[in-house]
């Protein structure tokens, strides 16, 4: 059996680079899959490192990117997939259909690709109302139109009652990379500015509010949105984008740790510069969540050369979806990867991924 | 609401071309999804025509091909997806991992493309043994190696107990079309020879034997296999292939009806020329199935110009997976689409899709 850390690159001296942030219990010690293995945190990364990477190990998969970048027939393409299992199927600001399209569009955009074509494989549970399916399919079409992509191929399977949960949608997508940049975690450089595109925590809290039957003074809507326009704006402004990542499962904190680990760098950021809406903050406090770890579906972080940061922020702010874009931190030295948060009261602390599951089935 | 037959093309005179083979109950008359909507038969086609095509209607989707053929960056690509929900996860001759890889490889090959890259989106049910997952992932790797493709991107989600069924895998794939042929149902011509690559019914009966706890004198193994080598052999032999289809859900009969409907032609075939293994025939008789409708995962039909039929059969027979290839029928006149079977006793009868589900969750 392959050791669970086979996917890691040893640092000089033989110590795994990620040791400082590793969870002490490897996936092989769990005989069965836990809900937490799907949570976007440390356990999910161990499942990837312990089961999938050893079997399929190849440079594209090991890049730990939001998608694979491949050469096909002379063209540089991005290719990505996501399974969507959000519960409930409908939530304020969207539904599983919106999410399925935006999730894949955004993963392509995070590779610096222009999203072009999507596929959708649907797993329906017997008893799903056809009217719900029509509504979701209509949302998919609207989201695809908004993002300028076409759904060109699909598949439908049905499972018996109690063997699914209404509807799961797995989307995949193809995008075309039309520039010479290598937009990937590996391109992050010490000194890079870290730009956040807007407020965090809305998607996760919108889902939780429905699930828990909570009502707040203002209804919290998911931020689900296509982000390819933001990437277009950065590229059109001539920004030498180093890396991009959308802040889904695990939220801002997990994404920063993923990039720090993939590139082997320190990242510093300021809590006070991360916008969180008051109602989201309130909901997080009530439910005991940290908004830095709550999922978003229409937010990204961009790593750009420090001298281009202001220009990049200005370019992003031309889009309504990124009108609150701002610099939140910078990339520090290479070496042991870590993410350091300077809190609102001025103290510094290390930020890690959560071990397991904060919010199951958020996307 | 869009009418359920919006995806059909009216014939001169306003009568839908497919009227002769249509099921009288449109999908809109079912308020909820039935298992039969996933069975590959008439109900599944109505779901496609009534819900998905009206929303996404575009030439790629309407081609009713196994995948979409798209131009990206100057290259002609095939793009396809499949959700895999087979139960049980392991069966004689393969498992859900083998099936997930071969299914997508074969759909790309049926577009005449060289399969290159795959994605896999996995939906795990809490409690799935990690050892089972490792075994399945290993099967995926072996199948990918056998087909010469690479799995380059993936996603993993976990749902709670009773909200899934062990493991579902949705794969998508990209292939490159390196020739000038248009291999698609629309290219089928009156007079074309219909070639079948081997015996039918094994995959479905292998699954059923496990499910029903049946034991036959010889164990029936699934025929799950990659078919891209067969397509390569046809192209290398210079065959002007018109159309290809792998015989999955709904089996040989359903595939013939799909092609007849997509192209608006009559297809004649001989029952006596369709090989069925004795044990498969016996299992079908015992369980009340018609082997012509039973799923395969390593069989295809090829439509080629009649004058190239012998050469095509010889090329296919160079591959072990198609060593029983033979001509089983021919394409007749254009007009009202129909499929006519000449039975072993010399009688002729019309063949239609099944209305619903013969074998649920076969792939």
XYZ file of C-alpha atoms in Angstrom:
726
model
C 0.000 0.000 0.000
C 1.320 3.427 -0.871
C 2.118 5.626 2.065
C -0.333 8.458 2.567
C 2.347 11.088 2.142
C 3.544 9.739 -1.188
C 2.186 12.811 -2.922
C 4.342 15.207 -0.933
C 7.707 16.457 -2.031
C 10.436 15.933 0.574
C 12.344 19.045 1.570
C 16.144 19.026 1.869
C 16.909 16.833 4.838
C 14.083 14.452 4.104
C 11.400 16.201 6.119
C 8.125 16.555 4.249
C 7.666 20.203 3.392
C 4.168 20.190 4.787
C 5.032 18.647 8.121
C 4.339 21.831 10.018
C 0.717 21.832 8.857
C 0.023 18.123 8.665
C -2.748 16.363 10.494
C -1.350 13.547 12.657
C -3.822 10.870 11.526
C -3.253 9.562 7.972
C -6.164 8.466 5.828
C -5.078 4.842 6.043
C -6.005 4.906 9.732
C -9.646 5.462 8.860
C -11.179 2.231 7.575
C -14.256 4.000 6.257
C -15.030 7.289 4.583
C -16.226 10.025 6.937
C -18.307 13.056 6.031
C -15.209 15.063 6.954
C -13.322 13.527 4.024
C -15.426 15.749 1.778
C -15.043 18.973 3.723
C -12.190 20.603 1.876
C -9.953 20.434 4.958
C -6.976 18.388 6.008
C -8.782 15.033 5.825
C -9.868 15.658 2.257
C -6.326 16.523 1.276
C -5.137 13.318 2.908
C -7.670 11.330 0.908
C -6.325 12.947 -2.230
C -2.719 12.339 -1.198
C -3.292 8.854 0.155
C -5.600 7.356 -2.459
C -5.894 9.364 -5.676
C -2.438 10.872 -6.226
C -0.504 7.601 -5.726
C -2.740 5.878 -8.290
C -2.836 8.574 -10.944
C 0.276 10.562 -10.091
C 1.077 12.847 -13.019
C 2.258 16.451 -13.211
C -1.201 17.803 -14.062
C -2.841 16.210 -11.021
C 0.066 17.000 -8.708
C -0.040 20.687 -9.627
C -2.971 20.914 -7.154
C -4.624 23.394 -9.408
C -8.335 24.010 -9.849
C -8.049 22.271 -13.198
C -5.542 20.577 -15.465
C -3.713 22.500 -18.176
C -3.082 20.267 -21.196
C -1.860 20.670 -24.766
C -4.269 19.288 -27.350
C -3.764 19.661 -31.083
C -1.514 22.677 -30.573
C -3.943 24.488 -28.262
C -3.377 25.059 -24.543
C -6.554 23.987 -22.750
C -7.825 23.934 -19.203
C -9.960 20.941 -18.201
C -11.759 20.608 -14.890
C -14.580 18.798 -13.105
C -16.720 19.166 -9.992
C -19.373 17.047 -8.345
C -22.179 19.069 -6.802
C -24.141 17.643 -3.875
C -25.400 20.812 -2.197
C -28.289 20.413 0.219
C -30.886 21.886 -0.038
C -31.142 22.026 -3.841
C -32.569 25.554 -3.730
C -31.183 28.364 -1.571
C -31.286 32.178 -1.522
C -29.222 33.423 -4.447
C -29.196 30.240 -6.495
C -29.673 26.507 -6.723
C -27.597 23.424 -7.510
C -27.813 24.280 -11.218
C -26.364 27.784 -10.815
C -23.680 26.358 -8.583
C -22.771 23.534 -10.976
C -22.240 25.912 -13.886
C -20.482 28.676 -11.924
C -18.253 26.197 -10.078
C -16.843 24.766 -13.289
C -16.651 28.113 -15.075
C -14.702 29.489 -12.113
C -12.272 26.575 -11.978
C -11.478 27.122 -15.664
C -11.083 30.855 -15.103
C -8.702 30.173 -12.187
C -6.423 28.432 -14.705
C -6.429 31.653 -16.719
C -8.581 30.018 -19.393
C -11.542 31.376 -21.303
C -14.365 28.931 -20.381
C -16.009 27.553 -23.537
C -17.858 24.268 -23.168
C -19.446 22.411 -20.280
C -20.761 18.892 -19.753
C -23.299 17.857 -17.118
C -23.815 14.369 -15.701
C -26.958 14.237 -13.562
C -27.767 11.600 -10.949
C -31.478 11.804 -10.178
C -33.160 10.138 -7.236
C -36.422 8.410 -8.017
C -39.237 10.713 -6.904
C -37.511 14.011 -7.730
C -40.269 16.358 -8.903
C -39.895 16.967 -12.654
C -40.819 20.609 -11.969
C -37.751 20.953 -9.724
C -35.577 19.450 -12.423
C -36.954 21.895 -14.996
C -36.275 24.819 -12.680
C -32.698 23.673 -12.046
C -32.001 23.042 -15.722
C -33.316 26.519 -16.452
C -30.908 27.941 -13.848
C -28.061 26.092 -15.534
C -28.960 27.675 -18.833
C -29.142 31.171 -17.319
C -25.810 30.735 -15.559
C -24.219 29.399 -18.744
C -25.521 32.390 -20.696
C -24.223 34.796 -18.050
C -20.781 33.201 -18.243
C -20.777 32.925 -22.038
C -20.364 29.134 -22.100
C -22.351 26.366 -23.773
C -23.469 23.075 -22.292
C -22.797 20.674 -25.152
C -22.959 17.147 -23.747
C -24.590 15.368 -20.841
C -25.738 12.169 -19.230
C -28.598 11.247 -16.921
C -28.824 8.352 -14.489
C -31.585 7.534 -12.009
C -31.114 5.764 -8.670
C -33.849 4.367 -6.447
C -35.377 6.170 -3.481
C -32.942 6.419 -0.576
C -29.929 5.795 -2.814
C -29.365 9.431 -3.713
C -30.623 12.778 -2.440
C -32.806 14.449 -5.029
C -30.166 15.454 -7.530
C -26.395 15.436 -7.861
C -24.778 17.198 -10.822
C -21.209 16.614 -11.953
C -20.034 19.222 -14.420
C -16.822 19.279 -16.414
C -15.503 22.057 -18.586
C -13.030 22.982 -21.278
C -11.416 26.394 -21.571
C -8.868 27.890 -23.922
C -5.730 29.623 -22.643
C -5.053 32.484 -25.025
C -1.987 34.062 -23.387
C 1.545 33.011 -22.493
C 1.261 33.335 -18.700
C 1.478 30.280 -16.462
C -1.278 31.034 -13.969
C -0.784 28.414 -11.274
C 0.257 28.050 -7.631
C 3.777 27.249 -8.860
C 4.063 30.778 -10.305
C 3.550 32.554 -6.961
C 6.630 34.638 -6.014
C 7.841 36.110 -2.709
C 6.656 39.704 -2.567
C 3.450 39.064 -4.547
C 0.392 40.986 -3.443
C -2.635 38.919 -2.430
C -5.894 40.444 -3.685
C -9.332 39.373 -2.475
C -12.247 40.110 -4.807
C -14.930 40.884 -2.203
C -16.661 40.001 1.067
C -16.474 36.421 2.324
C -18.780 33.854 3.919
C -22.062 34.531 2.145
C -22.557 31.243 0.305
C -21.973 29.045 3.339
C -24.168 31.158 5.577
C -26.968 31.309 2.986
C -27.037 27.500 2.939
C -26.837 27.194 6.709
C -29.604 29.715 7.236
C -31.952 27.586 5.111
C -30.861 24.340 6.699
C -31.190 25.589 10.246
C -34.405 27.456 9.520
C -32.830 30.699 10.701
C -34.107 34.075 9.682
C -31.944 37.122 9.955
C -32.959 40.734 9.639
C -31.822 40.689 6.039
C -31.851 37.462 4.119
C -28.335 36.313 3.314
C -27.992 35.436 -0.353
C -25.286 33.215 -1.781
C -22.585 35.023 -3.731
C -22.682 32.350 -6.475
C -21.462 34.016 -9.695
C -19.199 33.410 -12.668
C -15.747 34.957 -12.189
C -14.363 34.665 -15.708
C -15.110 38.333 -16.343
C -12.832 39.305 -13.453
C -10.002 37.252 -14.933
C -10.615 38.785 -18.357
C -10.364 42.245 -16.793
C -7.043 41.418 -15.126
C -5.573 40.057 -18.339
C -6.924 42.932 -20.439
C -5.259 45.365 -18.036
C -1.931 43.671 -18.730
C -1.496 42.274 -15.211
C 1.091 39.464 -15.009
C -1.202 37.291 -12.917
C 0.773 34.628 -11.038
C -2.038 32.570 -9.513
C -5.780 32.605 -8.965
C -8.034 30.533 -6.733
C -11.744 30.658 -6.042
C -12.697 30.432 -2.369
C -15.001 27.433 -2.207
C -14.954 24.634 0.395
C -12.827 25.666 3.356
C -13.089 29.356 2.513
C -10.362 31.995 2.321
C -8.182 30.479 5.053
C -8.014 27.019 3.428
C -7.255 28.472 0.001
C -4.364 30.493 1.391
C -2.975 27.389 3.118
C -3.332 25.362 -0.102
C -1.353 27.919 -2.079
C 1.259 28.284 0.669
C 1.735 24.508 0.708
C 1.689 24.023 -3.044
C 4.350 26.707 -3.513
C 6.263 26.362 -0.236
C 5.958 29.984 0.888
C 4.769 32.050 3.827
C 1.666 34.188 3.271
C 0.712 37.052 5.604
C -2.701 38.659 5.604
C -4.702 41.157 7.654
C -8.000 40.160 9.196
C -9.155 43.778 9.199
C -8.817 43.995 5.424
C -11.130 41.003 4.802
C -14.685 42.279 4.301
C -17.452 40.324 6.024
C -21.014 41.578 5.825
C -22.597 42.369 9.168
C -25.395 39.827 8.741
C -22.882 37.142 7.763
C -20.742 38.001 10.776
C -23.822 37.744 12.988
C -24.859 34.407 11.546
C -21.329 33.065 11.974
C -21.266 34.155 15.592
C -24.650 32.614 16.277
C -23.664 29.289 14.683
C -20.071 29.220 15.854
C -18.340 29.532 12.481
C -15.281 31.514 11.509
C -16.103 33.426 8.297
C -12.533 32.882 7.082
C -13.376 29.176 6.689
C -16.881 29.566 5.259
C -17.400 28.680 1.576
C -17.936 31.265 -1.154
C -18.964 30.639 -4.755
C -18.228 34.002 -6.326
C -14.983 35.107 -4.716
C -11.345 34.677 -5.685
C -7.872 35.549 -4.547
C -5.297 36.744 -7.065
C -1.525 36.694 -6.643
C 0.067 39.481 -8.663
C 3.418 41.307 -8.663
C 3.331 43.937 -5.889
C 4.014 46.787 -8.300
C 0.890 45.871 -10.304
C -1.394 45.516 -7.278
C -3.139 48.873 -7.536
C -3.730 48.466 -11.245
C -5.074 44.947 -10.678
C -7.474 46.107 -7.963
C -8.712 48.898 -10.231
C -9.273 46.433 -13.089
C -11.198 44.042 -10.855
C -13.382 46.819 -9.446
C -14.762 47.552 -12.914
C -16.845 44.385 -12.470
C -19.819 44.498 -10.044
C -18.886 41.020 -8.780
C -15.485 42.374 -7.641
C -16.320 45.966 -6.747
C -14.913 45.457 -3.245
C -11.588 44.022 -4.443
C -8.619 44.928 -2.253
C -5.135 43.853 -1.249
C -5.317 41.718 1.899
C -1.781 40.456 2.237
C 1.522 39.527 0.686
C 3.634 36.496 -0.030
C 6.668 36.162 2.236
C 9.757 34.036 2.017
C 10.133 30.573 0.575
C 10.742 27.729 2.983
C 8.420 26.121 5.466
C 4.922 26.982 4.205
C 2.689 28.854 6.590
C -0.136 31.341 6.621
C 0.017 34.097 9.236
C -3.000 36.195 10.138
C -2.605 39.602 11.747
C -5.786 39.912 13.769
C -7.922 43.008 14.238
C -6.274 43.618 17.630
C -2.808 43.388 16.116
C -1.811 39.897 17.265
C -0.361 37.371 14.810
C -1.363 33.725 14.616
C -0.794 30.744 12.366
C -3.765 29.733 10.236
C -4.218 26.088 9.204
C -6.846 24.133 7.314
C -9.591 22.694 9.446
C -9.039 19.030 10.054
C -12.388 17.918 8.753
C -15.800 19.227 8.041
C -17.145 22.601 9.012
C -20.136 22.690 6.698
C -21.028 19.469 4.934
C -22.597 19.532 1.468
C -22.160 23.213 0.883
C -21.532 22.759 -2.830
C -43.407 25.412 -20.560
C -41.758 23.933 -23.593
C -43.609 21.089 -25.238
C -41.985 17.724 -24.690
C -41.505 17.149 -28.388
C -39.722 20.456 -28.962
C -36.527 18.593 -29.717
C -38.023 16.746 -32.666
C -37.835 17.928 -36.212
C -41.204 18.015 -37.949
C -41.389 16.095 -41.217
C -42.970 17.618 -44.301
C -46.658 17.810 -43.537
C -46.091 18.650 -39.893
C -46.017 15.104 -38.536
C -43.115 14.490 -36.185
C -40.645 12.191 -37.934
C -40.472 9.908 -34.937
C -44.187 9.502 -34.520
C -44.065 5.876 -35.559
C -41.808 4.984 -32.669
C -42.990 7.441 -30.034
C -44.281 6.502 -26.644
C -47.778 7.938 -26.086
C -47.071 9.400 -22.626
C -44.914 12.553 -22.609
C -42.562 13.269 -19.726
C -44.678 16.197 -18.590
C -47.369 13.715 -17.595
C -45.099 12.252 -14.939
C -44.856 14.637 -11.986
C -41.896 12.788 -10.504
C -38.805 11.036 -11.808
C -39.160 7.263 -12.153
C -36.370 4.709 -12.172
C -37.397 4.090 -15.777
C -36.305 7.622 -16.716
C -32.733 6.373 -16.397
C -33.111 3.163 -18.333
C -31.918 4.231 -21.747
C -35.336 3.603 -23.270
C -38.161 5.766 -24.527
C -38.789 7.481 -21.192
C -35.170 8.536 -20.909
C -35.275 9.984 -24.388
C -38.423 11.880 -23.465
C -36.701 13.322 -20.426
C -33.905 14.494 -22.696
C -36.321 15.900 -25.257
C -38.727 17.375 -22.739
C -36.369 18.921 -20.205
C -32.743 19.141 -21.309
C -32.893 19.862 -25.043
C -35.394 22.741 -24.800
C -33.188 24.435 -22.191
C -29.815 23.922 -23.807
C -30.808 23.395 -27.424
C -27.696 23.706 -29.576
C -26.421 21.754 -32.571
C -23.902 19.752 -30.510
C -26.481 18.526 -28.050
C -29.099 17.916 -30.718
C -26.746 15.739 -32.749
C -27.641 12.968 -30.241
C -24.107 11.742 -30.443
C -22.136 9.948 -27.727
C -20.204 13.175 -27.270
C -19.967 16.713 -28.583
C -17.564 17.619 -31.356
C -16.247 21.154 -30.878
C -13.537 23.356 -32.379
C -11.129 24.757 -29.810
C -8.045 26.786 -30.713
C -8.012 25.309 -34.213
C -8.268 21.685 -33.033
C -11.313 19.447 -33.540
C -12.104 17.884 -30.174
C -14.613 15.412 -28.817
C -15.942 16.090 -25.322
C -18.184 13.714 -23.399
C -19.422 12.819 -19.915
C -21.045 9.902 -18.107
C -22.368 9.377 -14.599
C -21.754 5.868 -13.283
C -24.091 4.442 -10.656
C -23.666 0.707 -11.230
C -24.802 -1.573 -8.427
C -23.013 -3.597 -7.123
C -19.722 -1.683 -7.278
C -17.789 -4.886 -8.044
C -18.874 -7.500 -10.592
C -17.248 -10.300 -12.602
C -15.052 -8.685 -15.224
C -14.723 -5.261 -13.642
C -15.953 -2.668 -11.196
C -17.362 0.858 -11.271
C -13.842 2.197 -11.843
C -13.208 0.092 -14.958
C -16.641 1.031 -16.217
C -16.189 4.757 -15.576
C -12.960 4.891 -17.556
C -14.038 2.593 -20.402
C -17.431 4.278 -20.734
C -15.900 7.685 -21.365
C -13.048 6.361 -23.511
C -15.618 4.589 -25.658
C -17.856 7.618 -26.047
C -14.861 9.617 -27.295
C -13.872 6.807 -29.639
C -17.436 6.692 -31.034
C -16.923 10.318 -32.137
C -13.874 9.124 -34.071
C -11.579 10.843 -31.577
C -8.349 9.671 -30.026
C -9.133 9.702 -26.267
C -6.510 11.736 -24.383
C -7.537 13.100 -20.997
C -10.162 12.147 -18.424
C -11.622 13.793 -15.349
C -13.333 11.988 -12.476
C -15.814 13.467 -10.015
C -16.502 11.034 -7.168
C -19.495 11.129 -4.825
C -18.705 8.962 -1.807
C -21.252 7.816 0.741
C -20.151 8.095 4.334
C -19.086 4.623 5.481
C -17.613 3.462 2.154
C -14.633 1.257 3.039
C -11.414 3.061 2.121
C -10.092 -0.322 0.919
C -12.921 -0.501 -1.649
C -12.112 3.007 -2.833
C -8.431 2.103 -3.224
C -9.353 -0.983 -5.246
C -11.661 1.018 -7.522
C -9.130 3.808 -8.016
C -6.560 1.159 -8.925
C -8.987 -0.275 -11.510
C -9.413 3.186 -12.960
C -5.667 3.530 -13.342
C -5.369 0.107 -15.013
C -8.209 0.858 -17.410
C -6.719 4.262 -18.227
C -3.355 2.657 -18.955
C -4.996 0.031 -21.160
C -6.757 2.728 -23.143
C -3.737 5.041 -23.295
C -5.438 7.958 -21.533
C -4.537 10.002 -18.482
C -6.752 11.066 -15.624
C -5.648 14.654 -15.066
C -8.258 16.319 -12.867
C -10.844 15.279 -10.319
C -13.121 16.169 -7.457
C -14.398 14.339 -4.397
C -17.554 14.948 -2.418
C -18.973 12.985 0.508
C -22.670 12.606 1.352
C -24.118 11.192 4.563
C -25.261 7.612 5.055
C -28.438 6.861 3.132
C -27.938 9.852 0.815
C -25.839 7.984 -1.737
C -25.011 4.363 -2.464
C -21.369 3.658 -1.785
C -19.823 5.448 -4.721
C -20.918 7.269 -7.856
C -18.295 8.340 -10.401
C -18.892 10.908 -13.118
C -16.162 10.919 -15.728
C -15.646 13.348 -18.570
C -13.144 13.125 -21.371
C -11.405 15.030 -24.133
C -10.292 13.430 -27.384
C -8.620 14.750 -30.504
C -10.076 14.147 -33.979
C -7.119 13.721 -36.297
C -8.911 12.984 -39.590
C -11.374 14.726 -41.871
C -14.285 12.293 -41.528
C -17.527 13.334 -39.848
C -18.276 10.229 -37.795
C -21.803 10.828 -36.532
C -25.358 9.516 -36.911
C -25.955 12.261 -39.495
C -23.356 10.660 -41.810
C -25.182 7.310 -42.104
C -26.200 6.611 -45.746
C -28.750 4.250 -47.314
C -26.894 1.106 -48.294
C -24.365 1.285 -45.454
C -23.343 -2.013 -43.898
C -23.973 -2.385 -40.160
C -21.105 -4.166 -38.407
C -21.318 -5.525 -34.858
C -18.018 -6.016 -33.019
C -18.879 -9.166 -31.039
C -21.325 -11.087 -28.859
C -23.973 -9.133 -26.940
C -25.551 -9.180 -23.495
C -22.626 -10.066 -21.294
C -22.317 -6.911 -19.184
C -25.978 -6.777 -18.223
C -26.148 -10.458 -17.399
C -22.922 -10.334 -15.363
C -24.485 -7.618 -13.200
C -27.813 -9.413 -12.921
C -26.167 -12.689 -11.961
C -24.467 -10.984 -9.011
C -27.576 -9.081 -8.005
C -29.849 -12.096 -8.142
C -27.266 -14.390 -6.577
C -27.456 -16.671 -9.577
C -24.692 -19.072 -10.473
C -24.423 -20.471 -13.950
C -22.241 -23.318 -15.119
C -19.690 -20.805 -16.309
C -19.467 -17.434 -14.641
C -20.562 -14.660 -16.986
C -18.021 -11.851 -17.060
C -18.757 -8.325 -18.175
C -17.324 -7.385 -21.559
C -16.171 -3.992 -20.212
C -13.249 -2.893 -22.381
C -11.860 0.150 -24.153
C -12.846 0.272 -27.838
C -10.544 3.026 -29.082
C -8.187 0.420 -30.553
C -10.999 -0.879 -32.762
C -11.669 2.602 -34.082
C -7.948 3.156 -34.676
C -7.861 -0.092 -36.683
C -10.798 0.992 -38.856
C -9.246 4.385 -39.574
C -5.785 2.918 -40.196
C -7.346 0.551 -42.759
C -8.695 3.562 -44.627
C -12.363 2.812 -43.938
C -14.672 5.792 -44.512
C -16.501 5.212 -41.247
C -19.913 6.905 -41.269
C -21.043 6.327 -37.681
C -20.117 4.413 -34.553
C -22.036 3.683 -31.374
C -21.208 1.628 -28.308
C -24.001 -0.643 -27.134
C -24.591 0.439 -23.535
C -27.970 0.994 -21.824
C -30.732 -0.473 -23.928
C -28.366 -2.760 -25.826
C -28.077 -3.362 -29.558
C -31.777 -2.864 -30.308
C -31.980 0.555 -28.652
C -28.791 1.754 -30.359
C -30.127 0.780 -33.769
C -33.377 2.620 -33.066
C -31.454 5.705 -31.893
C -29.440 5.816 -35.091
C -32.508 5.152 -37.266
C -34.327 8.033 -35.553
C -31.399 10.437 -35.524
C -30.840 9.919 -39.255
C -34.394 9.167 -40.409
C -33.654 5.831 -42.080
C -34.778 2.218 -42.025
C -32.266 -0.321 -40.670
C -32.623 -4.069 -41.300
C -30.707 -6.679 -39.347
C -30.627 -10.455 -38.926
C -31.131 -11.994 -35.512
C -29.184 -15.077 -36.563
C -26.077 -13.007 -37.251
C -26.005 -11.513 -33.742
C -23.748 -13.645 -31.537
C -25.020 -14.397 -28.025
C -23.028 -16.705 -25.772
C -24.858 -19.794 -24.642
C -24.608 -18.932 -20.946
C -25.857 -15.403 -21.622
C -28.756 -16.791 -23.657
C -29.582 -19.156 -20.792
C -29.435 -16.398 -18.177
C -31.635 -14.172 -20.329
C -34.210 -16.937 -20.709
C -34.213 -17.645 -16.996
C -34.679 -13.973 -16.067
C -36.966 -13.044 -18.931
C -34.662 -10.669 -20.813
C -34.109 -10.232 -24.524
C -30.331 -10.157 -25.137
C -30.854 -7.579 -27.886
C -31.801 -5.077 -25.162
C -29.191 -6.040 -22.583
C -26.327 -3.581 -21.938
C -22.776 -4.139 -23.135
C -19.686 -2.141 -22.205
C -17.211 -3.360 -24.803
C -19.239 -3.648 -27.986
C -19.943 -1.262 -30.832
C -21.765 -1.030 -34.115
C -20.092 0.599 -37.094
C -21.847 2.019 -40.164
C -19.548 1.832 -43.186
C -19.970 1.960 -46.987
C -21.115 -1.497 -48.148
C -18.149 -1.892 -50.489
C -15.751 -1.480 -47.535
C -17.582 -3.868 -45.207
C -15.281 -6.880 -45.654
C -12.182 -4.792 -45.227
C -13.673 -3.151 -42.131
C -14.555 -6.505 -40.566
C -11.034 -7.789 -41.254
C -9.512 -4.683 -39.645
C -11.695 -5.005 -36.557
C -10.880 -8.703 -36.181
C -7.201 -7.902 -35.709
C -8.176 -6.764 -32.196
C -9.062 -9.462 -29.599
C -11.941 -7.278 -28.334
C -13.541 -7.427 -31.813
C -12.437 -10.842 -33.044
C -16.080 -11.832 -33.671
C -16.879 -8.724 -35.712
C -19.384 -9.324 -38.513
C -21.945 -7.628 -40.728
C -25.400 -7.934 -39.148
C -27.492 -5.715 -41.370
C -27.796 -2.777 -43.692
C -29.262 0.685 -43.838
C -32.372 0.965 -45.996
C -34.223 3.923 -47.385
C -34.643 7.352 -45.895
C -38.087 8.307 -44.661
C -39.986 7.112 -41.655
C -37.333 5.701 -39.298
C -37.680 2.083 -38.312
C -35.627 -0.929 -37.344
C -36.657 -4.280 -38.792
C -35.424 -7.575 -37.395
C -35.429 -10.726 -39.506
C -35.836 -13.426 -36.881
C -34.138 -16.815 -36.789
C -37.275 -18.429 -38.241
C -37.392 -15.940 -41.108
C -40.179 -13.658 -39.899
C -39.757 -9.886 -39.896
C -40.796 -7.603 -37.047
C -40.391 -3.980 -36.025
C -37.990 -3.337 -33.175
C -38.519 -0.360 -30.847
C -36.848 0.965 -27.731
C -38.239 -0.357 -24.506
C -40.498 2.155 -22.872
C -38.666 2.258 -19.579
C -36.279 0.267 -17.537
C -35.168 -3.255 -18.223
C -32.137 -3.324 -15.952
C -31.735 -0.405 -13.565
C -28.271 0.802 -12.551
C -26.362 -1.307 -14.996
C -23.705 1.339 -15.573
